[in-house]
mmCIF file of C-alpha atoms in Angstrom:
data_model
loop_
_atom_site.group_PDB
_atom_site.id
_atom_site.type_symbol
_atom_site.label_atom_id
_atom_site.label_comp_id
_atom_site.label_asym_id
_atom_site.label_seq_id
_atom_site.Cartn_x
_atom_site.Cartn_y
_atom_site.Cartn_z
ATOM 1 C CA UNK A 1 56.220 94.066 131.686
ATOM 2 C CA UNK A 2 58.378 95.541 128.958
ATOM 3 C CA UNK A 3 59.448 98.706 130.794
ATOM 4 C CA UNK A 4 59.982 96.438 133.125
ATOM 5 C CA UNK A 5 62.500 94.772 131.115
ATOM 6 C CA UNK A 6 63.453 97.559 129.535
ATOM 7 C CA UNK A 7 64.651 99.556 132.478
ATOM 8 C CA UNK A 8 66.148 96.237 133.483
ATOM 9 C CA UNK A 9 68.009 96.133 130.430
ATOM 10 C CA UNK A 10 69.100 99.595 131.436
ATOM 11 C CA UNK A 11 70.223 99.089 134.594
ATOM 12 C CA UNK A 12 72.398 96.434 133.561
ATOM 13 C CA UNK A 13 73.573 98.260 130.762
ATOM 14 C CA UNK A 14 74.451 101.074 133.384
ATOM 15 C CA UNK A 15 76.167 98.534 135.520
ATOM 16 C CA UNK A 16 78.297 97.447 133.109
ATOM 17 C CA UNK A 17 79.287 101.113 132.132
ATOM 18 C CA UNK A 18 80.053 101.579 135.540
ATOM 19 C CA UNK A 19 81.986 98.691 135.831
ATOM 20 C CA UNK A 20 84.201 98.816 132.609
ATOM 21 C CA UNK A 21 84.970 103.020 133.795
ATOM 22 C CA UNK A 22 85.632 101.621 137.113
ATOM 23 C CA UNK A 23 88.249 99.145 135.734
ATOM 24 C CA UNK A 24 89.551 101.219 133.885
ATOM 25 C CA UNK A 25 89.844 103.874 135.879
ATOM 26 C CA UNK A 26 91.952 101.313 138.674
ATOM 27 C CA UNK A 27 94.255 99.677 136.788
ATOM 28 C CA UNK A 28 95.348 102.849 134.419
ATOM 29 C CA UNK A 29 94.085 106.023 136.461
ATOM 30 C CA UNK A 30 92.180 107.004 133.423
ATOM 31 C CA UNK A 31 89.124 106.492 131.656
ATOM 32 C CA UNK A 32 88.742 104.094 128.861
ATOM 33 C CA UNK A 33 89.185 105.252 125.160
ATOM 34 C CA UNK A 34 86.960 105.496 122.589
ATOM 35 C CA UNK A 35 88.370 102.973 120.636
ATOM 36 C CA UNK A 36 88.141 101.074 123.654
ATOM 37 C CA UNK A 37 84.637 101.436 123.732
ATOM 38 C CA UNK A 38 83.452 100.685 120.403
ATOM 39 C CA UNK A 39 85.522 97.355 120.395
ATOM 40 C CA UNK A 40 83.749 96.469 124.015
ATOM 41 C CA UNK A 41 81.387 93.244 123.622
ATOM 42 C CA UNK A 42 78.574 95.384 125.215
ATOM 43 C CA UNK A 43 78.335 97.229 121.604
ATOM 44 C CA UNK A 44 79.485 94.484 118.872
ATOM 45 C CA UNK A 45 78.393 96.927 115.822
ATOM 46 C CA UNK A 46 80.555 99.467 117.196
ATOM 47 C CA UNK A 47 77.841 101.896 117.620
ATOM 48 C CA UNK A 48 77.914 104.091 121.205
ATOM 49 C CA UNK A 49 75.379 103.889 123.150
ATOM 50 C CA UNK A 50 75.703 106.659 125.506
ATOM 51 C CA UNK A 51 72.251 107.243 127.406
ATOM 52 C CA UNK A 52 73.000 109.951 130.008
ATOM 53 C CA UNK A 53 70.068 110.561 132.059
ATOM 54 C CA UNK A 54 68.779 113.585 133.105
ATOM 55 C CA UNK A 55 67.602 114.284 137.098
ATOM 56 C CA UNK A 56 64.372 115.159 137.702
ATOM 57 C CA UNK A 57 63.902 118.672 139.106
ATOM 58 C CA UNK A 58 61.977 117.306 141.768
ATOM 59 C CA UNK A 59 64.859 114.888 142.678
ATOM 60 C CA UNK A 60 67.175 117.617 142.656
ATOM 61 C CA UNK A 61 65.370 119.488 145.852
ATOM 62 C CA UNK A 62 64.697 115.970 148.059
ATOM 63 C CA UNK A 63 67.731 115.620 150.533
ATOM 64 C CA UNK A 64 69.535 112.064 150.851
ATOM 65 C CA UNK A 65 68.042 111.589 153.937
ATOM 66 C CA UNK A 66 64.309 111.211 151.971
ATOM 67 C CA UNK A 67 65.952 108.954 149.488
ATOM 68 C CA UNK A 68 65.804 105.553 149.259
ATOM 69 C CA UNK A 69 69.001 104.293 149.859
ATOM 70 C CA UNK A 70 68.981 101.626 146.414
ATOM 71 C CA UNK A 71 67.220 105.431 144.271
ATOM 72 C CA UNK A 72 71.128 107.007 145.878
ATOM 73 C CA UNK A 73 73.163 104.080 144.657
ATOM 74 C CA UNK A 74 71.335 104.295 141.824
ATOM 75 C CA UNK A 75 71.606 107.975 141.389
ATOM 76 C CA UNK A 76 75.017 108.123 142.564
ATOM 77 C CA UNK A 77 76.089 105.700 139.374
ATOM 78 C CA UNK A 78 73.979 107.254 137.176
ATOM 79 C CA UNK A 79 76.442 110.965 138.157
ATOM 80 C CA UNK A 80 79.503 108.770 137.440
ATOM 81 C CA UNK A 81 78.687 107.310 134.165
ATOM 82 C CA UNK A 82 78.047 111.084 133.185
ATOM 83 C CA UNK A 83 80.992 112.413 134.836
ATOM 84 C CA UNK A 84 83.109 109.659 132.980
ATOM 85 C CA UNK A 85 81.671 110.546 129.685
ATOM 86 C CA UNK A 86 82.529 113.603 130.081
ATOM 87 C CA UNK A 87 85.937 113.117 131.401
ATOM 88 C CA UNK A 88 86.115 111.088 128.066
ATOM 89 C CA UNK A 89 84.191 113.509 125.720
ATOM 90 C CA UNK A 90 86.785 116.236 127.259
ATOM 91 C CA UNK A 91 90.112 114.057 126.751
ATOM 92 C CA UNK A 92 88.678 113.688 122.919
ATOM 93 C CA UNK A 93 88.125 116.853 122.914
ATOM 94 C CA UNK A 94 91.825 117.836 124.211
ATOM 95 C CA UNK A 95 93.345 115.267 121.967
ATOM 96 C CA UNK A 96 91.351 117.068 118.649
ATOM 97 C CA UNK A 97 92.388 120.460 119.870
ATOM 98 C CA UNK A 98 95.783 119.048 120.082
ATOM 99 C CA UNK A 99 95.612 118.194 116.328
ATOM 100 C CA UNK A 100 93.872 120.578 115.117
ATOM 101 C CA UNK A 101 97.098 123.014 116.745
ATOM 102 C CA UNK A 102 99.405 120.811 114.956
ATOM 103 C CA UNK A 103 98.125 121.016 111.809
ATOM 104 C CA UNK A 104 97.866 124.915 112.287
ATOM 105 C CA UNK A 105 101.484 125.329 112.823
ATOM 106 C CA UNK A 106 102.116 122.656 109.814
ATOM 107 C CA UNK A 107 99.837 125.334 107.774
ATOM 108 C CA UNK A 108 101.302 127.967 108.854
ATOM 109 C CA UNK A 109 105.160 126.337 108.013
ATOM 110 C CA UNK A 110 103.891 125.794 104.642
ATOM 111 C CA UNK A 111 102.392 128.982 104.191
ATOM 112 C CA UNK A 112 105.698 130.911 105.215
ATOM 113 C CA UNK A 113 107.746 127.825 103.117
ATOM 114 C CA UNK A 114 105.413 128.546 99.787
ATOM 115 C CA UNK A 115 105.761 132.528 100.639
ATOM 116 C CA UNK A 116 109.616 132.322 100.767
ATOM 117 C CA UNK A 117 109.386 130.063 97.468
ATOM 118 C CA UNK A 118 107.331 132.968 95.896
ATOM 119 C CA UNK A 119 109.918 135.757 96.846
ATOM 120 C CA UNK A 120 113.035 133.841 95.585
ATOM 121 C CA UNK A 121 111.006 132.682 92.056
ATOM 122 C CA UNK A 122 109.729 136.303 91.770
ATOM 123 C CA UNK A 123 114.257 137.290 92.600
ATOM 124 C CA UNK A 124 114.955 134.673 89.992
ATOM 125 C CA UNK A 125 112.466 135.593 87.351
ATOM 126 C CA UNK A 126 113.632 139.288 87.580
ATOM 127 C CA UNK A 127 117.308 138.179 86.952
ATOM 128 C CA UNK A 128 116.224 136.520 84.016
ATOM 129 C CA UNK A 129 114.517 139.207 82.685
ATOM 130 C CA UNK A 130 117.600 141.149 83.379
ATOM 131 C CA UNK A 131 119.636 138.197 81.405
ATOM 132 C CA UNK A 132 116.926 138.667 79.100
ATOM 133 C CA UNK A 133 117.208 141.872 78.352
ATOM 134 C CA UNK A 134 120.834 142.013 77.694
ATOM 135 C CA UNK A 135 120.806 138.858 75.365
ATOM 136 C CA UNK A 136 118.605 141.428 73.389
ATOM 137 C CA UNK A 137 120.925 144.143 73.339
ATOM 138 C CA UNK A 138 123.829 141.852 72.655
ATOM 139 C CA UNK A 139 121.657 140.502 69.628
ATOM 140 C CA UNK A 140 120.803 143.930 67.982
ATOM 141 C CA UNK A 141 124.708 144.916 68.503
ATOM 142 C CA UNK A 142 125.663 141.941 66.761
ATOM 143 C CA UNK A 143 122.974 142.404 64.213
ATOM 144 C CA UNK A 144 123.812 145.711 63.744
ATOM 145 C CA UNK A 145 127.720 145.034 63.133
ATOM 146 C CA UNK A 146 126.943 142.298 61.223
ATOM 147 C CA UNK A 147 125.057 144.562 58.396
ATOM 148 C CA UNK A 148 127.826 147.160 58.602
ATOM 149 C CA UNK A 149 130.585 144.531 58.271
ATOM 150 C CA UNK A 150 127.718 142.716 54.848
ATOM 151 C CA UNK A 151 128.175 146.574 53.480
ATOM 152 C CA UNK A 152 131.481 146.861 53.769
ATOM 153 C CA UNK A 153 131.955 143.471 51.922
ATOM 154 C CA UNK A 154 129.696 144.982 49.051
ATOM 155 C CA UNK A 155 131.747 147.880 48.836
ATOM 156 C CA UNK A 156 134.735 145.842 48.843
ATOM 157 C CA UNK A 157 133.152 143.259 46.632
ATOM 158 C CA UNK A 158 132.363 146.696 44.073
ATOM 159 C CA UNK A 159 136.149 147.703 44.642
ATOM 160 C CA UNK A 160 137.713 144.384 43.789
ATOM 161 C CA UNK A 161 135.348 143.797 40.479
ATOM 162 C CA UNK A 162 135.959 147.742 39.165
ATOM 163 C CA UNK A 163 139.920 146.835 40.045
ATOM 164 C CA UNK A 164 139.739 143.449 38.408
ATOM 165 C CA UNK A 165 138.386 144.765 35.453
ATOM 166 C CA UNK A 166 140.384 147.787 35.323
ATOM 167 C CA UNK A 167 143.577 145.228 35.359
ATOM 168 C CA UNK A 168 142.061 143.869 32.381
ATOM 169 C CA UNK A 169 141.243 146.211 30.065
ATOM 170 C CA UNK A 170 144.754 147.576 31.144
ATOM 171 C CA UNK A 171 146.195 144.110 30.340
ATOM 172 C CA UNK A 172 144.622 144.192 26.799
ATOM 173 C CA UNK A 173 145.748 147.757 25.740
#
């Protein structure tokens, strides 16, 4: 009695698949969303519960015309619900690929962006080196004419003392 009820739970649980993709699929032209799906009352936690059944090899071989006509209906759902998952599973799949693309290119943007940055920091450092370097040179020039202008004070310094006292002792003869 509980497979019973359990495939019964199934088939209504199929039935309402088939019915929510068929809706879907007539008022839009396409398949519902996953969003769509995990805010459906048949799932209230949110959770999907996919089951996509597999066909029987045996099944596989037996014409229509052996079937039962209800095992056909049946069967014939059963290929829908798949092929609608799929149809889903591929537009998720298109829409990821999609976005995974964009945020390639947006990489790859970046990439060249921080690349150019690189070049024109690496141009600016080697200008300032160049700035660098002549600040140098300008310093030791300045350094070195400031020593030869301190000696030439000395000397001058030497020459006014000797001529000061020289005016003295000339004063006092």
């Amino acid at each position: 009695q509980q497979t019973l009820e359990q495939e019964r739970w199934q088939r209504e649980m199929i039935e309402q698949r088939y019915t929510q993709y068929t809706e879907d699929d007539e008022e839009t032209g396409e398949y519902a969303t996953d969003e769509e799906e995990e805010m459906s009352p048949m799932f209230p936690s949110g959770e999907m519960a996919i089951e996509v059944f597999e066909l029987a090899e045996n099944e596989d071989t037996l014409s229509p015309v052996e079937m039962d006509p209800e095992k056909l209906v049946h069967k014939f759902k059963e290929l829908q619900i798949k092929h609608a998952v799929t149809e889903a599973e591929i537009q998720q799949l298109k829409r990821k690929l999609q976005c995974l693309e964009q945020e390639k290119a947006r990489w790859r943007a970046e990439k060249a962006q921080l690349e150019q940055s690189v070049e024109e920091n690496k141009e600016r450092m080697e200008k300032l080196e160049g700035y660098w370097m002549e600040a140098q040179n300008l310093c030791q020039a300045v350094d070195e004419h400031l020593k030869e202008t301190q000696a030439q004070y000395q000397t001058l310094e030497r020459k006014y003392s000797k001529a000061k006292r020289l005016i003295k002792e000339y004063q006092q003869k």
